[in-house]
Amino acid sequence: MPTLTIDGSEVTVEPGTTVLQACESLGIEIPRFCYHERLAIAGNCRMCLVEMEKAPKLIASCAQPAGDGMVIRTNTPAVKKAREGVMELLLINHPLDCPICDQGGECDLQDQAMAYGTGQARYREAKRAVGNKNLGPLIKGTMTRCIHCTRCVRFLDGVAGIEELGGLYRGERTEIGTFVEQAISSELSGNLIDLCPVGALTSKPYAFHARPWELKPTETIDVHDAVGSNIRVDARGREILRVLPRLNEEVNEEWISDKTRFANDGLARKRLDQPYVRRDGQLQPASWQDAFAAIAKRLEGVDGKRIAALAGDLACAESMTALKDLMTALGSPHLDCRQDGAKLGGGARAGWLFNSTIAGIEDADACLLIGSNPRLEAPVLNARLRKRWLAGGFKVFNLGPAVDLTYRTTELGSDARLLERIGAGEHEVAEVLSAAERPMLIVGQQALGRPDGGAILAAARAIAEHCGLVGEDWNGFNVLHTAAARVAGLDLGILPRPEGRDTAGILAGAAEGAIDFIYLLGADEIDTKVLGEAFVVYQGHHGDSGAQRADVVLPGAAYTEKGGTWVNTEGRVQRGQRAVFPPGEAREDWTILRALSEVLGHTLPYDGLPELRRRMVELAPHLGQLDEIGPAPWGDFGQAGPIADTPLGTAGSDFHLSDPICRASATMAACSAQRANDHKGTGTDG
């Protein structure tokens, strides 16, 4: 390993380490604009110049590999003068409009101009002006501020896999823009805002709303998909103004999806802020006492076998624990958390987890996708798959509709019966998986939600066992969930008892009159038109489909308004924190269920979150191990049976309108309309 001397201190680094990285390992700050540790090296801003002994001129430390015996100086007069010169050149054409720039207060150009600039300008000529670019409803492009660091270009090319930005023209006429006048189509495009070191790319929905020092940050967990991205929610007063990513190498690195970042305006629209009771065919405002009394009256004399409950896709583990205990007390065997009808649960826990882990994707060397479109279902996870594919030696097979996943796949068609041939070793995919050192497969929810989803799950398990996907130190069997609540729901047993009905059975029972009472805990992804004459209680935070059908509406808290536990698709237990209080009379979900249980005469045995969480851990012990992935021994799961000849599908809902928060968001509605109008032909349109 090379050993070099930096400012009089010796340091030994790994081969391939750059001089800039070696300097930072000693705590020496090197200014930069174009360099980013997750992007390809460009070396075009020259702000990171340092002096190397015996070199004829200063070197760009971000692009210079560290060599044995190098002597580097980072604070000489020549280096100081060079940095001042580079900064002066960068500011020649910059408009210096900091007072009206949304980047003000958290701008790399501001910070480095203060730290490394001269504090004065000698340039008196007219500045260059560049026309603004229309990059869609999410990103505001003020390209006169651009310093051509090309971070945005390298992110879209390398991480997102969408080659839609690039350098146009040459010399002093160079500008960054789209080759064709259109919105950026990547589901990760909002990360360009974080990467831009100046104010050239800013958030269009957030424009002119606030300065960073006005905002109160709260670290929490995203619930718009099942990845469990770590986020920071910035609020002013009771309003969520923006959502930013937090660094977590094991989950989302430092990226988040556009849905995670921009759907926050939906938290302020179509909110349920007081209870409602249906009278004379209309939902009318009511007090909590009146709402509880209406529920208690309807439940008088109702047999538990005619009562059912469904947990929605955004529910936290605490509220599902309270719901399960209440339904048990009422004697109901009909309980389910699988709104889409996925044939999961009831077997080994490994049968519903992403066992390779998200970070483990980088260790895999072959992959089979089964009815899954990770680009739409989990964009951040899809970026990890692309990262592994770019490293080479990673073959991906796709069984399902042909879609653009941003990396090359071998298409196998959409006939799910092919799984039986692969499991029997009668297909080339079986040969590739068996020969791989760490093979993996990913089963999507569209495959598992079919009537034969149990047979597909069993066939996928057979492939994992026969092709060597499961070993002592590697489990390549993966289920990619789309609902943030699903894994915790399965862990807690939010499933029908042996004599109970699943989601489809509950809906059918309501339609035929066998179910009289249904409790919807944020369940909006079901067909409420088939609920017949059943009495429906909806507890949730938005006036979505469930609330519109309800006979009683109980206003709950959104994920930013409560402390809650969620388990992501890989089984990682994470806890979110409250950023703001719920609006109006809305309350945290578990407290509503606790208060209702007392009115119904079945008081739940906990009065606070610590007690409730102890009960939660009783049901699923691993839920007490935060930021860890609990044990998932391999075992039997799935249901043997024939696989239908129905073609496999993938995510059927609109990416931008997949949950109640997104459907209430004007920004997400604009994105959905933009995508529908663009007709880019990427194969990923919802």
PDB file of N, CA and C in Angstrom, residues 468-524:
ATOM      1  N   GLY A 468     -28.715 -23.153  -5.427  1.00  0.00           N
ATOM      2  CA  GLY A 468     -27.669 -22.742  -4.488  1.00  0.00           C
ATOM      3  C   GLY A 468     -27.719 -21.290  -4.078  1.00  0.00           C
ATOM      4  N   LEU A 469     -28.932 -20.702  -4.008  1.00  0.00           N
ATOM      5  CA  LEU A 469     -29.030 -19.307  -3.594  1.00  0.00           C
ATOM      6  C   LEU A 469     -28.943 -19.145  -2.081  1.00  0.00           C
ATOM      7  N   VAL A 470     -29.133 -20.243  -1.355  1.00  0.00           N
ATOM      8  CA  VAL A 470     -29.145 -20.169   0.104  1.00  0.00           C
ATOM      9  C   VAL A 470     -27.980 -20.979   0.655  1.00  0.00           C
ATOM     10  N   GLY A 471     -27.109 -20.323   1.411  1.00  0.00           N
ATOM     11  CA  GLY A 471     -25.964 -20.987   2.015  1.00  0.00           C
ATOM     12  C   GLY A 471     -25.748 -20.507   3.431  1.00  0.00           C
ATOM     13  N   GLU A 472     -24.603 -20.858   3.997  1.00  0.00           N
ATOM     14  CA  GLU A 472     -24.323 -20.501   5.382  1.00  0.00           C
ATOM     15  C   GLU A 472     -24.148 -18.997   5.552  1.00  0.00           C
ATOM     16  N   ASP A 473     -23.494 -18.340   4.596  1.00  0.00           N
ATOM     17  CA  ASP A 473     -23.215 -16.908   4.736  1.00  0.00           C
ATOM     18  C   ASP A 473     -23.895 -16.073   3.657  1.00  0.00           C
ATOM     19  N   TRP A 474     -24.882 -16.640   2.975  1.00  0.00           N
ATOM     20  CA  TRP A 474     -25.543 -15.897   1.888  1.00  0.00           C
ATOM     21  C   TRP A 474     -26.942 -16.441   1.673  1.00  0.00           C
ATOM     22  N   ASN A 475     -27.896 -15.548   1.581  1.00  0.00           N
ATOM     23  CA  ASN A 475     -29.262 -15.921   1.231  1.00  0.00           C
ATOM     24  C   ASN A 475     -29.700 -15.015   0.089  1.00  0.00           C
ATOM     25  N   GLY A 476     -29.832 -15.588  -1.080  1.00  0.00           N
ATOM     26  CA  GLY A 476     -30.167 -14.811  -2.267  1.00  0.00           C
ATOM     27  C   GLY A 476     -31.643 -14.776  -2.589  1.00  0.00           C
ATOM     28  N   PHE A 477     -32.492 -15.259  -1.685  1.00  0.00           N
ATOM     29  CA  PHE A 477     -33.943 -15.203  -1.925  1.00  0.00           C
ATOM     30  C   PHE A 477     -34.473 -13.877  -1.402  1.00  0.00           C
ATOM     31  N   ASN A 478     -35.123 -13.099  -2.285  1.00  0.00           N
ATOM     32  CA  ASN A 478     -35.545 -11.761  -1.901  1.00  0.00           C
ATOM     33  C   ASN A 478     -36.968 -11.471  -2.352  1.00  0.00           C
ATOM     34  N   VAL A 479     -37.737 -10.888  -1.443  1.00  0.00           N
ATOM     35  CA  VAL A 479     -39.059 -10.358  -1.773  1.00  0.00           C
ATOM     36  C   VAL A 479     -38.960  -8.836  -1.717  1.00  0.00           C
ATOM     37  N   LEU A 480     -39.343  -8.179  -2.803  1.00  0.00           N
ATOM     38  CA  LEU A 480     -39.317  -6.716  -2.843  1.00  0.00           C
ATOM     39  C   LEU A 480     -40.718  -6.198  -2.542  1.00  0.00           C
ATOM     40  N   HIS A 481     -40.878  -5.628  -1.357  1.00  0.00           N
ATOM     41  CA  HIS A 481     -42.167  -5.075  -0.963  1.00  0.00           C
ATOM     42  C   HIS A 481     -42.323  -3.662  -1.515  1.00  0.00           C
ATOM     43  N   THR A 482     -43.565  -3.226  -1.602  1.00  0.00           N
ATOM     44  CA  THR A 482     -43.860  -1.858  -2.024  1.00  0.00           C
ATOM     45  C   THR A 482     -44.536  -1.062  -0.919  1.00  0.00           C
ATOM     46  N   ALA A 483     -44.951  -1.712   0.158  1.00  0.00           N
ATOM     47  CA  ALA A 483     -45.657  -1.052   1.253  1.00  0.00           C
ATOM     48  C   ALA A 483     -44.768  -0.978   2.485  1.00  0.00           C
ATOM     49  N   ALA A 484     -44.663   0.218   3.073  1.00  0.00           N
ATOM     50  CA  ALA A 484     -43.797   0.411   4.233  1.00  0.00           C
ATOM     51  C   ALA A 484     -44.253  -0.395   5.438  1.00  0.00           C
ATOM     52  N   ALA A 485     -45.561  -0.682   5.527  1.00  0.00           N
ATOM     53  CA  ALA A 485     -46.097  -1.371   6.695  1.00  0.00           C
ATOM     54  C   ALA A 485     -46.064  -2.885   6.579  1.00  0.00           C
ATOM     55  N   ARG A 486     -45.763  -3.418   5.393  1.00  0.00           N
ATOM     56  CA  ARG A 486     -46.023  -4.828   5.130  1.00  0.00           C
ATOM     57  C   ARG A 486     -45.170  -5.776   5.977  1.00  0.00           C
ATOM     58  N   VAL A 487     -43.875  -5.547   6.054  1.00  0.00           N
ATOM     59  CA  VAL A 487     -43.020  -6.494   6.779  1.00  0.00           C
ATOM     60  C   VAL A 487     -43.360  -6.499   8.267  1.00  0.00           C
ATOM     61  N   ALA A 488     -43.553  -5.318   8.856  1.00  0.00           N
ATOM     62  CA  ALA A 488     -43.934  -5.270  10.271  1.00  0.00           C
ATOM     63  C   ALA A 488     -45.280  -5.944  10.481  1.00  0.00           C
ATOM     64  N   GLY A 489     -46.209  -5.757   9.534  1.00  0.00           N
ATOM     65  CA  GLY A 489     -47.507  -6.408   9.654  1.00  0.00           C
ATOM     66  C   GLY A 489     -47.395  -7.916   9.645  1.00  0.00           C
ATOM     67  N   LEU A 490     -46.562  -8.453   8.755  1.00  0.00           N
ATOM     68  CA  LEU A 490     -46.356  -9.904   8.708  1.00  0.00           C
ATOM     69  C   LEU A 490     -45.643 -10.395   9.961  1.00  0.00           C
ATOM     70  N   ASP A 491     -44.668  -9.618  10.441  1.00  0.00           N
ATOM     71  CA  ASP A 491     -43.953 -10.000  11.658  1.00  0.00           C
ATOM     72  C   ASP A 491     -44.889 -10.058  12.864  1.00  0.00           C
ATOM     73  N   LEU A 492     -45.826  -9.104  12.934  1.00  0.00           N
ATOM     74  CA  LEU A 492     -46.738  -9.018  14.065  1.00  0.00           C
ATOM     75  C   LEU A 492     -47.912  -9.985  13.942  1.00  0.00           C
ATOM     76  N   GLY A 493     -48.046 -10.619  12.790  1.00  0.00           N
ATOM     77  CA  GLY A 493     -49.153 -11.543  12.593  1.00  0.00           C
ATOM     78  C   GLY A 493     -50.467 -10.853  12.281  1.00  0.00           C
ATOM     79  N   ILE A 494     -50.401  -9.744  11.535  1.00  0.00           N
ATOM     80  CA  ILE A 494     -51.631  -9.071  11.103  1.00  0.00           C
ATOM     81  C   ILE A 494     -52.167  -9.859   9.910  1.00  0.00           C
ATOM     82  N   LEU A 495     -52.625 -11.037  10.230  1.00  0.00           N
ATOM     83  CA  LEU A 495     -53.061 -12.022   9.241  1.00  0.00           C
ATOM     84  C   LEU A 495     -54.306 -12.728   9.768  1.00  0.00           C
ATOM     85  N   PRO A 496     -55.105 -13.276   8.870  1.00  0.00           N
ATOM     86  CA  PRO A 496     -56.306 -13.986   9.346  1.00  0.00           C
ATOM     87  C   PRO A 496     -55.935 -15.226  10.157  1.00  0.00           C
ATOM     88  N   ARG A 497     -56.738 -15.507  11.170  1.00  0.00           N
ATOM     89  CA  ARG A 497     -56.570 -16.742  11.912  1.00  0.00           C
ATOM     90  C   ARG A 497     -57.004 -17.910  11.023  1.00  0.00           C
ATOM     91  N   PRO A 498     -56.785 -19.144  11.465  1.00  0.00           N
ATOM     92  CA  PRO A 498     -57.140 -20.292  10.610  1.00  0.00           C
ATOM     93  C   PRO A 498     -58.564 -20.246  10.081  1.00  0.00           C
ATOM     94  N   GLU A 499     -59.497 -19.760  10.913  1.00  0.00           N
ATOM     95  CA  GLU A 499     -60.887 -19.712  10.456  1.00  0.00           C
ATOM     96  C   GLU A 499     -61.254 -18.341   9.877  1.00  0.00           C
ATOM     97  N   GLY A 500     -60.257 -17.442   9.760  1.00  0.00           N
ATOM     98  CA  GLY A 500     -60.534 -16.080   9.325  1.00  0.00           C
ATOM     99  C   GLY A 500     -60.420 -15.877   7.826  1.00  0.00           C
ATOM    100  N   ARG A 501     -60.831 -14.701   7.389  1.00  0.00           N
ATOM    101  CA  ARG A 501     -60.793 -14.315   5.978  1.00  0.00           C
ATOM    102  C   ARG A 501     -59.620 -13.376   5.714  1.00  0.00           C
ATOM    103  N   ASP A 502     -59.027 -13.511   4.519  1.00  0.00           N
ATOM    104  CA  ASP A 502     -58.008 -12.556   4.097  1.00  0.00           C
ATOM    105  C   ASP A 502     -58.697 -11.359   3.453  1.00  0.00           C
ATOM    106  N   THR A 503     -57.905 -10.458   2.835  1.00  0.00           N
ATOM    107  CA  THR A 503     -58.481  -9.234   2.267  1.00  0.00           C
ATOM    108  C   THR A 503     -59.582  -9.538   1.264  1.00  0.00           C
ATOM    109  N   ALA A 504     -59.304 -10.436   0.320  1.00  0.00           N
ATOM    110  CA  ALA A 504     -60.313 -10.776  -0.684  1.00  0.00           C
ATOM    111  C   ALA A 504     -61.544 -11.381  -0.023  1.00  0.00           C
ATOM    112  N   GLY A 505     -61.332 -12.221   0.991  1.00  0.00           N
ATOM    113  CA  GLY A 505     -62.450 -12.833   1.690  1.00  0.00           C
ATOM    114  C   GLY A 505     -63.273 -11.822   2.471  1.00  0.00           C
ATOM    115  N   ILE A 506     -62.599 -10.838   3.068  1.00  0.00           N
ATOM    116  CA  ILE A 506     -63.307  -9.793   3.813  1.00  0.00           C
ATOM    117  C   ILE A 506     -64.187  -8.970   2.875  1.00  0.00           C
ATOM    118  N   LEU A 507     -63.622  -8.590   1.716  1.00  0.00           N
ATOM    119  CA  LEU A 507     -64.396  -7.808   0.752  1.00  0.00           C
ATOM    120  C   LEU A 507     -65.579  -8.616   0.233  1.00  0.00           C
ATOM    121  N   ALA A 508     -65.338  -9.896  -0.059  1.00  0.00           N
ATOM    122  CA  ALA A 508     -66.429 -10.746  -0.535  1.00  0.00           C
ATOM    123  C   ALA A 508     -67.482 -10.929   0.557  1.00  0.00           C
ATOM    124  N   GLY A 509     -67.029 -11.093   1.806  1.00  0.00           N
ATOM    125  CA  GLY A 509     -67.960 -11.257   2.910  1.00  0.00           C
ATOM    126  C   GLY A 509     -68.826 -10.024   3.118  1.00  0.00           C
ATOM    127  N   ALA A 510     -68.222  -8.836   2.960  1.00  0.00           N
ATOM    128  CA  ALA A 510     -69.001  -7.604   3.081  1.00  0.00           C
ATOM    129  C   ALA A 510     -70.024  -7.499   1.966  1.00  0.00           C
ATOM    130  N   ALA A 511     -69.636  -7.901   0.767  1.00  0.00           N
ATOM    131  CA  ALA A 511     -70.539  -7.806  -0.380  1.00  0.00           C
ATOM    132  C   ALA A 511     -71.738  -8.735  -0.230  1.00  0.00           C
ATOM    133  N   GLU A 512     -71.514  -9.910   0.371  1.00  0.00           N
ATOM    134  CA  GLU A 512     -72.608 -10.890   0.476  1.00  0.00           C
ATOM    135  C   GLU A 512     -73.327 -10.846   1.821  1.00  0.00           C
ATOM    136  N   GLY A 513     -72.880  -9.911   2.699  1.00  0.00           N
ATOM    137  CA  GLY A 513     -73.575  -9.743   3.973  1.00  0.00           C
ATOM    138  C   GLY A 513     -73.057 -10.585   5.108  1.00  0.00           C
ATOM    139  N   ALA A 514     -71.949 -11.307   4.918  1.00  0.00           N
ATOM    140  CA  ALA A 514     -71.393 -12.135   5.986  1.00  0.00           C
ATOM    141  C   ALA A 514     -70.530 -11.326   6.952  1.00  0.00           C
ATOM    142  N   ILE A 515     -70.087 -10.149   6.543  1.00  0.00           N
ATOM    143  CA  ILE A 515     -69.308  -9.248   7.381  1.00  0.00           C
ATOM    144  C   ILE A 515     -70.142  -7.989   7.604  1.00  0.00           C
ATOM    145  N   ASP A 516     -70.371  -7.645   8.884  1.00  0.00           N
ATOM    146  CA  ASP A 516     -71.209  -6.487   9.212  1.00  0.00           C
ATOM    147  C   ASP A 516     -70.401  -5.241   9.546  1.00  0.00           C
ATOM    148  N   PHE A 517     -69.156  -5.424  10.015  1.00  0.00           N
ATOM    149  CA  PHE A 517     -68.373  -4.297  10.534  1.00  0.00           C
ATOM    150  C   PHE A 517     -66.937  -4.425  10.040  1.00  0.00           C
ATOM    151  N   ILE A 518     -66.401  -3.360   9.422  1.00  0.00           N
ATOM    152  CA  ILE A 518     -65.023  -3.377   8.919  1.00  0.00           C
ATOM    153  C   ILE A 518     -64.281  -2.155   9.455  1.00  0.00           C
ATOM    154  N   TYR A 519     -63.109  -2.401  10.042  1.00  0.00           N
ATOM    155  CA  TYR A 519     -62.257  -1.323  10.544  1.00  0.00           C
ATOM    156  C   TYR A 519     -61.080  -1.168   9.584  1.00  0.00           C
ATOM    157  N   LEU A 520     -60.977   0.002   8.966  1.00  0.00           N
ATOM    158  CA  LEU A 520     -59.896   0.280   8.020  1.00  0.00           C
ATOM    159  C   LEU A 520     -58.864   1.177   8.690  1.00  0.00           C
ATOM    160  N   LEU A 521     -57.684   0.641   8.955  1.00  0.00           N
ATOM    161  CA  LEU A 521     -56.588   1.430   9.517  1.00  0.00           C
ATOM    162  C   LEU A 521     -55.743   1.963   8.361  1.00  0.00           C
ATOM    163  N   GLY A 522     -56.166   3.084   7.797  1.00  0.00           N
ATOM    164  CA  GLY A 522     -55.437   3.674   6.681  1.00  0.00           C
ATOM    165  C   GLY A 522     -55.450   2.828   5.430  1.00  0.00           C
ATOM    166  N   ALA A 523     -56.440   1.977   5.275  1.00  0.00           N
ATOM    167  CA  ALA A 523     -56.519   1.092   4.103  1.00  0.00           C
ATOM    168  C   ALA A 523     -57.275   1.803   2.986  1.00  0.00           C
ATOM    169  N   ASP A 524     -56.536   2.259   1.968  1.00  0.00           N
ATOM    170  CA  ASP A 524     -57.132   3.005   0.854  1.00  0.00           C
ATOM    171  C   ASP A 524     -56.947   2.322  -0.490  1.00  0.00           C
TER     172      ASP A 524
END
